[in-house]
Amino acid sequence: MSDTHAQTVAYVRDSMIDQQDPPLTQVGAVKWIRENLFSGWLNILLTLLSLWVIYAALSHLLPWALRGIWDASSLSECRAIRDELYGADASVACWAVLAERWPQLIFGFYPKDLYWRPILAFLLFLAAVAPVLFSSVPRKALWVTALAPFALFWLLWGGSLWGPIAAILGFVIGWAIMTFAAPKIGSLGAVILTIIVPVLYWLFVAGPLASGLASVLPLALQSVPTQNMGGFMLATIIGVSGIVLSLPLGILLALGRQSDMFIINKFSVAFIEIIRGVPLIVWLFTASLLLNYFLPPGTNFDLMLRVIIMVTLFSAAYIAEVVRGGLAALPKGQYEAADALGLDYWKSMRLIILPQALKISIPGIVNTFIGLFKDTTLVVFIGLLDPIGLSNSIRATTDWNGVYWELFVFIGLCFFIFCFSMGRYSLFLEKKLRREHR
């Protein structure tokens, strides 16, 4: 040290001290709390206000929920037990309504001895979507995905096994035409025949074929009409069917809206604008009341099928706009690169354009699906007993007249689990595809 520093600096360390842990206020939870909850006067004020709101809510909610009564046969019996245990003025939930009526909320009026069928169908559905949602599942499991819709229909509605098998044959015919006829008659002719021949088969051949096979070898389950289905089973059937069917239709509409072909472009634009511009409840009333007027006399068109069709069309219009946003976000160079590789339109869309556009559109698509699933509660207005409709039926009985919050809390919690799961999967998929690091 120079003489100058020796005279101006009061103390100079001449030996290194041992390494020490950082202060407690700079590590762990204490650091997080200081930085995120008490970093400034406004943050402190908001934190204290939030804590007060949470305390006020939980101080009323937790005693009401945790002291709930589970063993009673009516609301009056619940109140009698409450008076005996906590006093007449105590606020106590009557969960007994869920303990007694949960089968109705889940299955509607499905026969009790056949509950195994919707349960098995739900497990089969989970096995069918696993190869689609998770790439770690073996690709051979996609055969389960392809056959699951027919098996699910047979399990839920029952009837002859030959009906779904006859329907599968229609798709086999379409695949055979597309595979073997395309090299001889061209792609356009093969596509037209792939659409027309299976439709004619389903209209005129599938029914008699299934009846003939059933008369030779009867393999059938007890039939369950749609009127007996309700609760979350009904909401799940409509919601899942709408989600599965609306995604490919929405993608086609988005491509159609960007097409240079005049008829396809205008048809797609008109479809999207008309469907999207009218409330869903109007379309549901149309499916319930007006659709039969446009069908041949004597046609028995199942109400749930009509609802699924309308929900699918409504959701597809929104999906189309979400996907169109993803297509518009792609730089023009991606389209030019596909052309430079010599790919035709469908290959360029399938291999280059759509994978990128769908990655961008994931949040919007999942958001639309969540909205669609929640909108299934609107079917209560056309006579189908969704969870809300069944809760009204339960509250209309003399035993449970006056129960409100317990039923709505249960219904809201079930919907939240479904929607939260979809949201979490969306985040998982975005992270997996590393969309944010493109």
CSV table of C-alpha atoms in Angstrom, one decimal:
chain,number,residue,atom,x,y,z
A,1,MET,CA,0.0,0.0,0.0
A,2,SER,CA,1.3,3.4,-0.8
A,3,ASP,CA,1.9,6.0,1.8
A,4,THR,CA,-1.0,8.1,0.4
A,5,HIS,CA,-3.6,5.3,1.0
A,6,ALA,CA,-2.1,4.4,4.4
A,7,GLN,CA,-2.9,7.9,5.5
A,8,THR,CA,-6.5,8.2,3.9
A,9,VAL,CA,-8.0,4.7,4.5
A,10,ALA,CA,-8.9,4.0,8.1
A,11,TYR,CA,-8.8,0.2,7.9
A,12,VAL,CA,-7.5,-2.3,5.4
A,13,ARG,CA,-8.2,-6.0,5.7
A,14,ASP,CA,-4.9,-7.9,5.5
A,15,SER,CA,-6.4,-11.5,5.5
A,16,MET,CA,-9.4,-13.1,3.8
A,17,ILE,CA,-12.3,-14.2,5.9
A,18,ASP,CA,-14.1,-17.6,5.6
A,19,GLN,CA,-17.0,-18.0,3.1
A,20,GLN,CA,-20.3,-17.5,4.9
A,21,ASP,CA,-24.0,-18.2,4.1
A,22,PRO,CA,-26.0,-15.2,2.8
A,23,PRO,CA,-28.3,-13.5,5.3
A,24,LEU,CA,-31.7,-15.1,6.0
A,25,THR,CA,-33.5,-12.2,4.5
A,26,GLN,CA,-31.8,-12.8,1.1
A,27,VAL,CA,-32.6,-16.5,0.6
A,28,GLY,CA,-35.6,-18.8,0.5
A,29,ALA,CA,-39.1,-17.9,1.4
A,30,VAL,CA,-38.2,-14.8,3.2
A,31,LYS,CA,-36.6,-13.3,0.2
A,32,TRP,CA,-39.5,-14.3,-2.0
A,33,ILE,CA,-42.0,-12.7,0.4
A,34,ARG,CA,-40.0,-9.5,0.7
A,35,GLU,CA,-39.6,-9.2,-3.1
A,36,ASN,CA,-43.1,-10.2,-4.1
A,37,LEU,CA,-45.4,-9.1,-1.2
A,38,PHE,CA,-43.7,-6.3,0.7
A,39,SER,CA,-41.4,-4.7,-1.9
A,40,GLY,CA,-43.1,-1.2,-1.5
A,41,TRP,CA,-45.9,0.6,0.2
A,42,LEU,CA,-48.5,-0.1,-2.5
A,43,ASN,CA,-47.5,-3.8,-2.5
A,44,ILE,CA,-47.7,-3.9,1.3
A,45,LEU,CA,-51.2,-2.3,1.2
A,46,LEU,CA,-52.4,-4.8,-1.5
A,47,THR,CA,-51.0,-7.7,0.4
A,48,LEU,CA,-52.7,-6.8,3.6
A,49,LEU,CA,-56.0,-6.1,1.8
A,50,SER,CA,-55.8,-9.5,0.1
A,51,LEU,CA,-55.0,-11.3,3.3
A,52,TRP,CA,-58.1,-9.7,4.9
A,53,VAL,CA,-60.3,-10.7,2.0
A,54,ILE,CA,-59.0,-14.3,2.1
A,55,TYR,CA,-59.5,-14.5,5.9
A,56,ALA,CA,-63.0,-13.1,5.6
A,57,ALA,CA,-63.9,-15.6,2.9
A,58,LEU,CA,-62.4,-18.6,4.6
A,59,SER,CA,-63.7,-17.8,8.0
A,60,HIS,CA,-67.2,-18.2,6.7
A,61,LEU,CA,-66.6,-20.9,4.1
A,62,LEU,CA,-64.5,-23.4,6.0
A,63,PRO,CA,-66.8,-23.8,9.1
A,64,TRP,CA,-69.8,-24.1,6.7
A,65,ALA,CA,-68.0,-26.8,4.6
A,66,LEU,CA,-66.1,-28.8,7.2
A,67,ARG,CA,-69.0,-29.1,9.7
A,68,GLY,CA,-71.3,-30.3,6.9
A,69,ILE,CA,-73.7,-33.1,7.4
A,70,TRP,CA,-73.4,-36.2,5.2
A,71,ASP,CA,-75.9,-38.6,6.7
A,72,ALA,CA,-79.5,-37.5,6.2
A,73,SER,CA,-82.4,-38.3,3.9
A,74,SER,CA,-83.8,-34.8,3.6
A,75,LEU,CA,-83.1,-31.2,4.2
A,76,SER,CA,-85.4,-31.1,7.3
A,77,GLU,CA,-83.4,-34.0,8.8
A,78,CYS,CA,-80.2,-32.1,8.0
A,79,ARG,CA,-81.5,-29.1,9.9
A,80,ALA,CA,-82.6,-31.2,12.8
A,81,ILE,CA,-79.1,-32.7,13.1
A,82,ARG,CA,-77.6,-29.2,12.8
A,83,ASP,CA,-79.8,-27.9,15.6
A,84,GLU,CA,-78.7,-30.7,17.8
A,85,LEU,CA,-75.0,-30.4,17.1
A,86,TYR,CA,-74.3,-26.7,16.5
A,87,GLY,CA,-77.5,-24.8,17.3
A,88,ALA,CA,-80.3,-23.4,15.2
A,89,ASP,CA,-78.3,-20.4,14.0
A,90,ALA,CA,-75.2,-22.3,12.8
A,91,SER,CA,-74.3,-22.2,9.1
A,92,VAL,CA,-73.7,-25.8,8.1
A,93,ALA,CA,-73.7,-27.4,4.7
A,94,CYS,CA,-76.0,-30.3,3.9
A,95,TRP,CA,-73.7,-32.5,1.9
A,96,ALA,CA,-76.2,-35.4,2.4
A,97,VAL,CA,-77.9,-34.3,-0.8
A,98,LEU,CA,-74.7,-35.2,-2.7
A,99,ALA,CA,-74.3,-38.5,-0.9
A,100,GLU,CA,-77.9,-39.4,-1.8
A,101,ARG,CA,-78.2,-38.0,-5.3
A,102,TRP,CA,-74.7,-38.2,-6.8
A,103,PRO,CA,-75.7,-41.0,-9.2
A,104,GLN,CA,-78.3,-38.7,-10.8
A,105,LEU,CA,-75.7,-35.8,-11.1
A,106,ILE,CA,-73.2,-38.1,-12.7
A,107,PHE,CA,-75.3,-40.5,-14.8
A,108,GLY,CA,-78.8,-38.9,-15.0
A,109,PHE,CA,-81.5,-41.5,-15.2
A,110,TYR,CA,-79.2,-44.2,-16.7
A,111,PRO,CA,-80.2,-47.6,-15.3
A,112,LYS,CA,-78.4,-48.4,-12.1
A,113,ASP,CA,-77.5,-51.9,-13.1
A,114,LEU,CA,-75.8,-50.6,-16.2
A,115,TYR,CA,-73.5,-48.0,-14.6
A,116,TRP,CA,-70.6,-50.2,-15.5
A,117,ARG,CA,-71.1,-49.2,-19.2
A,118,PRO,CA,-70.5,-45.5,-18.9
A,119,ILE,CA,-67.6,-46.1,-16.5
A,120,LEU,CA,-66.0,-48.6,-18.9
A,121,ALA,CA,-66.7,-46.1,-21.7
A,122,PHE,CA,-64.9,-43.3,-19.8
A,123,LEU,CA,-61.9,-45.5,-19.2
A,124,LEU,CA,-61.9,-46.5,-22.9
A,125,PHE,CA,-62.0,-42.8,-23.8
A,126,LEU,CA,-59.0,-42.1,-21.6
A,127,ALA,CA,-57.1,-44.9,-23.3
A,128,ALA,CA,-58.2,-43.6,-26.7
A,129,VAL,CA,-57.0,-40.0,-26.2
A,130,ALA,CA,-53.7,-41.0,-24.5
A,131,PRO,CA,-51.9,-41.7,-27.9
A,132,VAL,CA,-53.1,-38.3,-29.2
A,133,LEU,CA,-52.2,-36.3,-26.2
A,134,PHE,CA,-48.9,-37.9,-25.2
A,135,SER,CA,-46.2,-38.9,-27.7
A,136,SER,CA,-44.6,-41.3,-25.3
A,137,VAL,CA,-47.6,-43.7,-25.8
A,138,PRO,CA,-46.8,-46.3,-28.5
A,139,ARG,CA,-48.2,-45.3,-31.9
A,140,LYS,CA,-49.9,-48.7,-32.3
A,141,ALA,CA,-52.3,-47.5,-29.7
A,142,LEU,CA,-53.8,-45.2,-32.3
A,143,TRP,CA,-55.9,-48.2,-33.5
A,144,VAL,CA,-57.7,-47.9,-30.1
A,145,THR,CA,-58.2,-44.2,-30.9
A,146,ALA,CA,-59.7,-45.0,-34.3
A,147,LEU,CA,-62.1,-47.7,-33.1
A,148,ALA,CA,-63.0,-46.0,-29.8
A,149,PRO,CA,-65.9,-43.8,-31.1
A,150,PHE,CA,-67.8,-46.9,-32.3
A,151,ALA,CA,-67.1,-48.8,-29.1
A,152,LEU,CA,-68.1,-45.8,-27.0
A,153,PHE,CA,-71.4,-45.4,-28.9
A,154,TRP,CA,-72.2,-49.1,-28.5
A,155,LEU,CA,-71.4,-49.1,-24.8
A,156,LEU,CA,-73.4,-46.0,-24.0
A,157,TRP,CA,-76.5,-46.5,-26.2
A,158,GLY,CA,-76.4,-50.3,-26.5
A,159,GLY,CA,-78.2,-52.1,-29.3
A,160,SER,CA,-76.7,-54.5,-31.8
A,161,LEU,CA,-72.9,-54.7,-32.2
A,162,TRP,CA,-73.3,-55.1,-35.9
A,163,GLY,CA,-74.5,-51.5,-36.3
A,164,PRO,CA,-71.1,-49.9,-35.4
A,165,ILE,CA,-69.3,-52.6,-37.4
A,166,ALA,CA,-71.4,-51.8,-40.4
A,167,ALA,CA,-70.5,-48.1,-39.9
A,168,ILE,CA,-66.8,-49.0,-39.7
A,169,LEU,CA,-67.1,-50.8,-43.1
A,170,GLY,CA,-68.1,-47.4,-44.7
A,171,PHE,CA,-64.8,-45.9,-43.6
A,172,VAL,CA,-62.9,-49.0,-44.9
A,173,ILE,CA,-64.6,-48.5,-48.3
A,174,GLY,CA,-63.6,-44.9,-48.4
A,175,TRP,CA,-60.0,-45.8,-47.5
A,176,ALA,CA,-59.9,-48.5,-50.1
A,177,ILE,CA,-61.1,-46.0,-52.8
A,178,MET,CA,-58.6,-43.4,-51.8
A,179,THR,CA,-55.8,-45.9,-51.7
A,180,PHE,CA,-56.4,-48.0,-54.8
A,181,ALA,CA,-58.5,-45.7,-57.1
A,182,ALA,CA,-56.5,-42.5,-56.8
A,183,PRO,CA,-53.5,-43.7,-59.0
A,184,LYS,CA,-56.0,-44.6,-61.8
A,185,ILE,CA,-58.6,-41.9,-61.7
A,186,GLY,CA,-56.7,-39.0,-60.2
A,187,SER,CA,-56.9,-37.3,-56.8
A,188,LEU,CA,-60.0,-35.2,-57.4
A,189,GLY,CA,-62.0,-38.1,-58.7
A,190,ALA,CA,-60.8,-40.3,-55.8
A,191,VAL,CA,-61.8,-37.6,-53.3
A,192,ILE,CA,-65.3,-37.3,-54.8
A,193,LEU,CA,-65.8,-41.1,-54.8
A,194,THR,CA,-64.4,-41.3,-51.3
A,195,ILE,CA,-67.2,-39.0,-50.1
A,196,ILE,CA,-70.1,-40.3,-52.3
A,197,VAL,CA,-69.7,-44.1,-52.1
A,198,PRO,CA,-69.5,-44.3,-48.3
A,199,VAL,CA,-72.4,-42.0,-47.9
A,200,LEU,CA,-74.5,-44.1,-50.3
A,201,TYR,CA,-73.4,-47.2,-48.4
A,202,TRP,CA,-74.4,-45.8,-45.0
A,203,LEU,CA,-77.8,-44.7,-46.4
A,204,PHE,CA,-78.8,-47.8,-48.3
A,205,VAL,CA,-76.6,-50.7,-47.3
A,206,ALA,CA,-75.4,-50.4,-43.8
A,207,GLY,CA,-78.8,-50.7,-42.1
A,208,PRO,CA,-80.0,-53.8,-43.9
A,209,LEU,CA,-76.5,-55.4,-43.6
A,210,ALA,CA,-76.5,-54.8,-39.8
A,211,SER,CA,-80.0,-56.2,-39.5
A,212,GLY,CA,-79.1,-59.3,-41.5
A,213,LEU,CA,-76.0,-60.0,-39.5
A,214,ALA,CA,-77.9,-59.4,-36.3
A,215,SER,CA,-80.5,-62.0,-37.3
A,216,VAL,CA,-77.8,-64.6,-38.0
A,217,LEU,CA,-75.6,-63.8,-34.9
A,218,PRO,CA,-77.3,-61.6,-32.3
A,219,LEU,CA,-74.7,-59.7,-30.3
A,220,ALA,CA,-76.4,-56.9,-28.5
A,221,LEU,CA,-76.5,-54.8,-25.3
A,222,GLN,CA,-79.6,-53.5,-23.6
A,223,SER,CA,-80.6,-50.3,-25.4
A,224,VAL,CA,-80.7,-47.1,-23.4
A,225,PRO,CA,-82.6,-44.1,-24.9
A,226,THR,CA,-81.1,-40.6,-24.9
A,227,GLN,CA,-83.8,-39.4,-22.5
A,228,ASN,CA,-82.3,-41.5,-19.7
A,229,MET,CA,-78.9,-39.8,-20.1
A,230,GLY,CA,-78.1,-36.8,-18.1
A,231,GLY,CA,-75.8,-35.1,-15.6
A,232,PHE,CA,-72.1,-34.9,-16.3
A,233,MET,CA,-72.3,-37.9,-18.5
A,234,LEU,CA,-74.5,-35.9,-20.9
A,235,ALA,CA,-72.2,-32.9,-20.6
A,236,THR,CA,-69.1,-35.0,-21.3
A,237,ILE,CA,-70.7,-36.7,-24.3
A,238,ILE,CA,-71.7,-33.4,-25.9
A,239,GLY,CA,-68.6,-31.6,-25.0
A,240,VAL,CA,-66.1,-34.3,-26.0
A,241,SER,CA,-68.0,-35.0,-29.3
A,242,GLY,CA,-68.0,-31.3,-30.1
A,243,ILE,CA,-64.3,-30.9,-29.3
A,244,VAL,CA,-63.2,-33.9,-31.3
A,245,LEU,CA,-65.4,-33.1,-34.4
A,246,SER,CA,-65.0,-29.3,-34.5
A,247,LEU,CA,-61.2,-29.2,-34.6
A,248,PRO,CA,-60.8,-30.9,-38.1
A,249,LEU,CA,-63.9,-29.0,-39.4
A,250,GLY,CA,-62.5,-25.7,-38.1
A,251,ILE,CA,-59.1,-26.3,-39.8
A,252,LEU,CA,-60.9,-27.1,-43.1
A,253,LEU,CA,-62.9,-23.9,-42.8
A,254,ALA,CA,-59.8,-21.8,-42.0
A,255,LEU,CA,-58.1,-23.2,-45.1
A,256,GLY,CA,-61.2,-22.6,-47.1
A,257,ARG,CA,-61.4,-19.0,-46.0
A,258,GLN,CA,-57.8,-18.5,-47.3
A,259,SER,CA,-58.4,-20.4,-50.5
A,260,ASP,CA,-58.2,-18.7,-53.8
A,261,MET,CA,-61.1,-20.7,-55.2
A,262,PHE,CA,-64.1,-18.3,-55.2
A,263,ILE,CA,-66.9,-20.8,-54.3
A,264,ILE,CA,-64.9,-22.4,-51.4
A,265,ASN,CA,-63.8,-19.1,-50.1
A,266,LYS,CA,-67.3,-17.5,-50.1
A,267,PHE,CA,-68.9,-20.6,-48.7
A,268,SER,CA,-66.4,-20.7,-45.8
A,269,VAL,CA,-66.8,-17.0,-45.1
A,270,ALA,CA,-70.6,-17.3,-45.1
A,271,PHE,CA,-70.6,-20.3,-42.9
A,272,ILE,CA,-68.3,-18.8,-40.3
A,273,GLU,CA,-70.1,-15.4,-40.2
A,274,ILE,CA,-73.6,-16.9,-40.0
A,275,ILE,CA,-72.8,-19.5,-37.4
A,276,ARG,CA,-70.7,-17.2,-35.3
A,277,GLY,CA,-73.1,-14.3,-35.6
A,278,VAL,CA,-76.0,-16.1,-33.9
A,279,PRO,CA,-76.1,-17.1,-30.2
A,280,LEU,CA,-75.6,-20.8,-29.5
A,281,ILE,CA,-78.9,-21.0,-27.6
A,282,VAL,CA,-80.7,-20.0,-30.9
A,283,TRP,CA,-78.9,-22.9,-32.7
A,284,LEU,CA,-79.9,-25.3,-29.9
A,285,PHE,CA,-83.6,-24.3,-30.2
A,286,THR,CA,-83.2,-24.7,-34.0
A,287,ALA,CA,-81.9,-28.2,-33.5
A,288,SER,CA,-84.7,-29.0,-31.0
A,289,LEU,CA,-87.7,-27.5,-32.8
A,290,LEU,CA,-87.0,-26.6,-36.4
A,291,LEU,CA,-84.6,-29.2,-37.7
A,292,ASN,CA,-87.2,-31.9,-38.0
A,293,TYR,CA,-89.2,-29.7,-40.4
A,294,PHE,CA,-86.4,-30.0,-43.0
A,295,LEU,CA,-86.2,-33.8,-42.7
A,296,PRO,CA,-88.4,-36.4,-44.4
A,297,PRO,CA,-91.7,-37.2,-42.6
A,298,GLY,CA,-91.3,-39.9,-40.0
A,299,THR,CA,-87.6,-39.4,-39.6
A,300,ASN,CA,-86.6,-40.0,-35.9
A,301,PHE,CA,-83.5,-37.9,-35.5
A,302,ASP,CA,-82.1,-38.2,-32.0
A,303,LEU,CA,-82.1,-35.0,-30.0
A,304,MET,CA,-78.6,-35.4,-28.6
A,305,LEU,CA,-77.3,-36.1,-32.1
A,306,ARG,CA,-78.9,-32.9,-33.3
A,307,VAL,CA,-77.4,-31.0,-30.3
A,308,ILE,CA,-73.9,-32.5,-31.0
A,309,ILE,CA,-74.2,-31.4,-34.7
A,310,MET,CA,-75.1,-27.8,-33.7
A,311,VAL,CA,-72.5,-27.5,-31.0
A,312,THR,CA,-69.9,-28.9,-33.5
A,313,LEU,CA,-70.8,-26.4,-36.2
A,314,PHE,CA,-70.8,-23.5,-33.7
A,315,SER,CA,-67.4,-24.4,-32.2
A,316,ALA,CA,-65.9,-25.1,-35.7
A,317,ALA,CA,-66.7,-21.5,-36.7
A,318,TYR,CA,-64.7,-20.1,-33.8
A,319,ILE,CA,-61.9,-22.7,-34.3
A,320,ALA,CA,-61.6,-21.6,-37.9
A,321,GLU,CA,-61.0,-18.0,-36.9
A,322,VAL,CA,-58.4,-19.1,-34.3
A,323,VAL,CA,-56.5,-21.2,-36.9
A,324,ARG,CA,-56.8,-18.5,-39.5
A,325,GLY,CA,-55.0,-16.2,-37.0
A,326,GLY,CA,-52.2,-18.8,-36.8
A,327,LEU,CA,-52.0,-19.1,-40.6
A,328,ALA,CA,-51.8,-15.3,-40.9
A,329,ALA,CA,-49.0,-15.1,-38.4
A,330,LEU,CA,-46.7,-17.3,-40.5
A,331,PRO,CA,-44.3,-15.3,-42.7
A,332,LYS,CA,-44.8,-15.5,-46.4
A,333,GLY,CA,-41.4,-17.3,-46.7
A,334,GLN,CA,-42.9,-20.5,-45.2
A,335,TYR,CA,-45.4,-20.7,-48.0
A,336,GLU,CA,-42.7,-19.9,-50.6
A,337,ALA,CA,-40.4,-22.6,-49.0
A,338,ALA,CA,-43.1,-25.2,-49.4
A,339,ASP,CA,-43.5,-24.2,-53.1
A,340,ALA,CA,-39.8,-24.3,-53.6
A,341,LEU,CA,-39.7,-27.9,-52.3
A,342,GLY,CA,-42.2,-28.9,-55.0
A,343,LEU,CA,-44.9,-29.9,-52.6
A,344,ASP,CA,-48.5,-29.9,-53.6
A,345,TYR,CA,-51.1,-27.9,-51.6
A,346,TRP,CA,-52.1,-30.6,-49.2
A,347,LYS,CA,-48.6,-31.8,-48.5
A,348,SER,CA,-47.4,-28.2,-47.9
A,349,MET,CA,-50.3,-27.7,-45.5
A,350,ARG,CA,-49.8,-31.0,-43.7
A,351,LEU,CA,-46.0,-30.9,-43.5
A,352,ILE,CA,-45.0,-27.2,-43.2
A,353,ILE,CA,-47.8,-24.7,-42.7
A,354,LEU,CA,-50.3,-26.3,-40.4
A,355,PRO,CA,-47.8,-27.7,-37.8
A,356,GLN,CA,-46.5,-24.1,-37.3
A,357,ALA,CA,-50.0,-22.5,-37.4
A,358,LEU,CA,-51.4,-24.9,-34.9
A,359,LYS,CA,-48.6,-24.3,-32.5
A,360,ILE,CA,-49.4,-20.6,-32.5
A,361,SER,CA,-53.1,-21.3,-32.2
A,362,ILE,CA,-52.9,-23.7,-29.2
A,363,PRO,CA,-54.0,-21.1,-26.5
A,364,GLY,CA,-56.9,-19.9,-28.6
A,365,ILE,CA,-58.0,-23.5,-29.5
A,366,VAL,CA,-58.0,-24.7,-25.9
A,367,ASN,CA,-59.8,-21.5,-24.9
A,368,THR,CA,-62.5,-22.3,-27.4
A,369,PHE,CA,-62.7,-25.9,-26.2
A,370,ILE,CA,-63.1,-24.8,-22.5
A,371,GLY,CA,-65.9,-22.4,-23.5
A,372,LEU,CA,-67.6,-25.1,-25.5
A,373,PHE,CA,-67.5,-27.5,-22.6
A,374,LYS,CA,-69.0,-24.9,-20.3
A,375,ASP,CA,-71.7,-24.0,-22.9
A,376,THR,CA,-73.0,-27.6,-22.7
A,377,THR,CA,-75.1,-26.4,-19.7
A,378,LEU,CA,-77.3,-24.5,-22.2
A,379,VAL,CA,-78.9,-27.7,-23.3
A,380,VAL,CA,-81.1,-27.5,-20.2
A,381,PHE,CA,-83.2,-24.9,-22.1
A,382,ILE,CA,-84.2,-27.5,-24.7
A,383,GLY,CA,-85.2,-30.2,-22.3
A,384,LEU,CA,-82.0,-32.2,-21.8
A,385,LEU,CA,-81.0,-32.8,-18.2
A,386,ASP,CA,-77.5,-31.5,-17.8
A,387,PRO,CA,-76.1,-31.1,-14.3
A,388,ILE,CA,-77.9,-27.8,-13.9
A,389,GLY,CA,-81.1,-29.3,-15.0
A,390,LEU,CA,-80.8,-32.2,-12.7
A,391,SER,CA,-80.0,-29.9,-9.8
A,392,ASN,CA,-83.3,-28.1,-10.5
A,393,SER,CA,-85.1,-31.4,-10.5
A,394,ILE,CA,-83.5,-32.4,-7.2
A,395,ARG,CA,-84.4,-29.1,-5.6
A,396,ALA,CA,-88.0,-29.5,-6.8
A,397,THR,CA,-88.5,-32.6,-4.7
A,398,THR,CA,-90.0,-32.1,-1.2
A,399,ASP,CA,-87.0,-33.7,0.5
A,400,TRP,CA,-84.4,-31.3,-0.9
A,401,ASN,CA,-86.4,-28.2,-1.6
A,402,GLY,CA,-84.2,-25.3,-0.4
A,403,VAL,CA,-80.8,-26.8,-1.1
A,404,TYR,CA,-78.8,-24.5,-3.3
A,405,TRP,CA,-75.1,-24.0,-2.6
A,406,GLU,CA,-74.2,-27.6,-2.0
A,407,LEU,CA,-75.3,-28.7,-5.5
A,408,PHE,CA,-73.8,-25.7,-7.2
A,409,VAL,CA,-70.5,-26.0,-5.4
A,410,PHE,CA,-70.3,-29.7,-6.5
A,411,ILE,CA,-71.2,-28.8,-10.1
A,412,GLY,CA,-68.8,-25.9,-10.3
A,413,LEU,CA,-66.0,-28.0,-8.8
A,414,CYS,CA,-66.5,-30.8,-11.4
A,415,PHE,CA,-66.5,-28.2,-14.3
A,416,PHE,CA,-63.4,-26.6,-12.8
A,417,ILE,CA,-61.6,-29.9,-12.8
A,418,PHE,CA,-62.4,-30.6,-16.4
A,419,CYS,CA,-61.5,-27.0,-17.6
A,420,PHE,CA,-58.4,-26.7,-15.4
A,421,SER,CA,-57.1,-30.0,-16.8
A,422,MET,CA,-57.5,-28.8,-20.3
A,423,GLY,CA,-55.7,-25.5,-19.4
A,424,ARG,CA,-52.8,-27.4,-17.8
A,425,TYR,CA,-52.5,-29.7,-20.8
A,426,SER,CA,-52.4,-26.6,-23.1
A,427,LEU,CA,-49.5,-25.3,-21.0
A,428,PHE,CA,-47.8,-28.7,-21.1
A,429,LEU,CA,-48.1,-28.8,-24.9
A,430,GLU,CA,-46.8,-25.3,-25.4
A,431,LYS,CA,-43.8,-26.1,-23.2
A,432,LYS,CA,-43.2,-29.4,-25.0
A,433,LEU,CA,-43.3,-27.8,-28.4
A,434,ARG,CA,-41.1,-25.0,-27.1
A,435,ARG,CA,-43.3,-22.5,-28.8
A,436,GLU,CA,-42.0,-19.6,-26.7
A,437,HIS,CA,-38.4,-20.3,-27.8
A,438,ARG,CA,-39.0,-20.5,-31.6
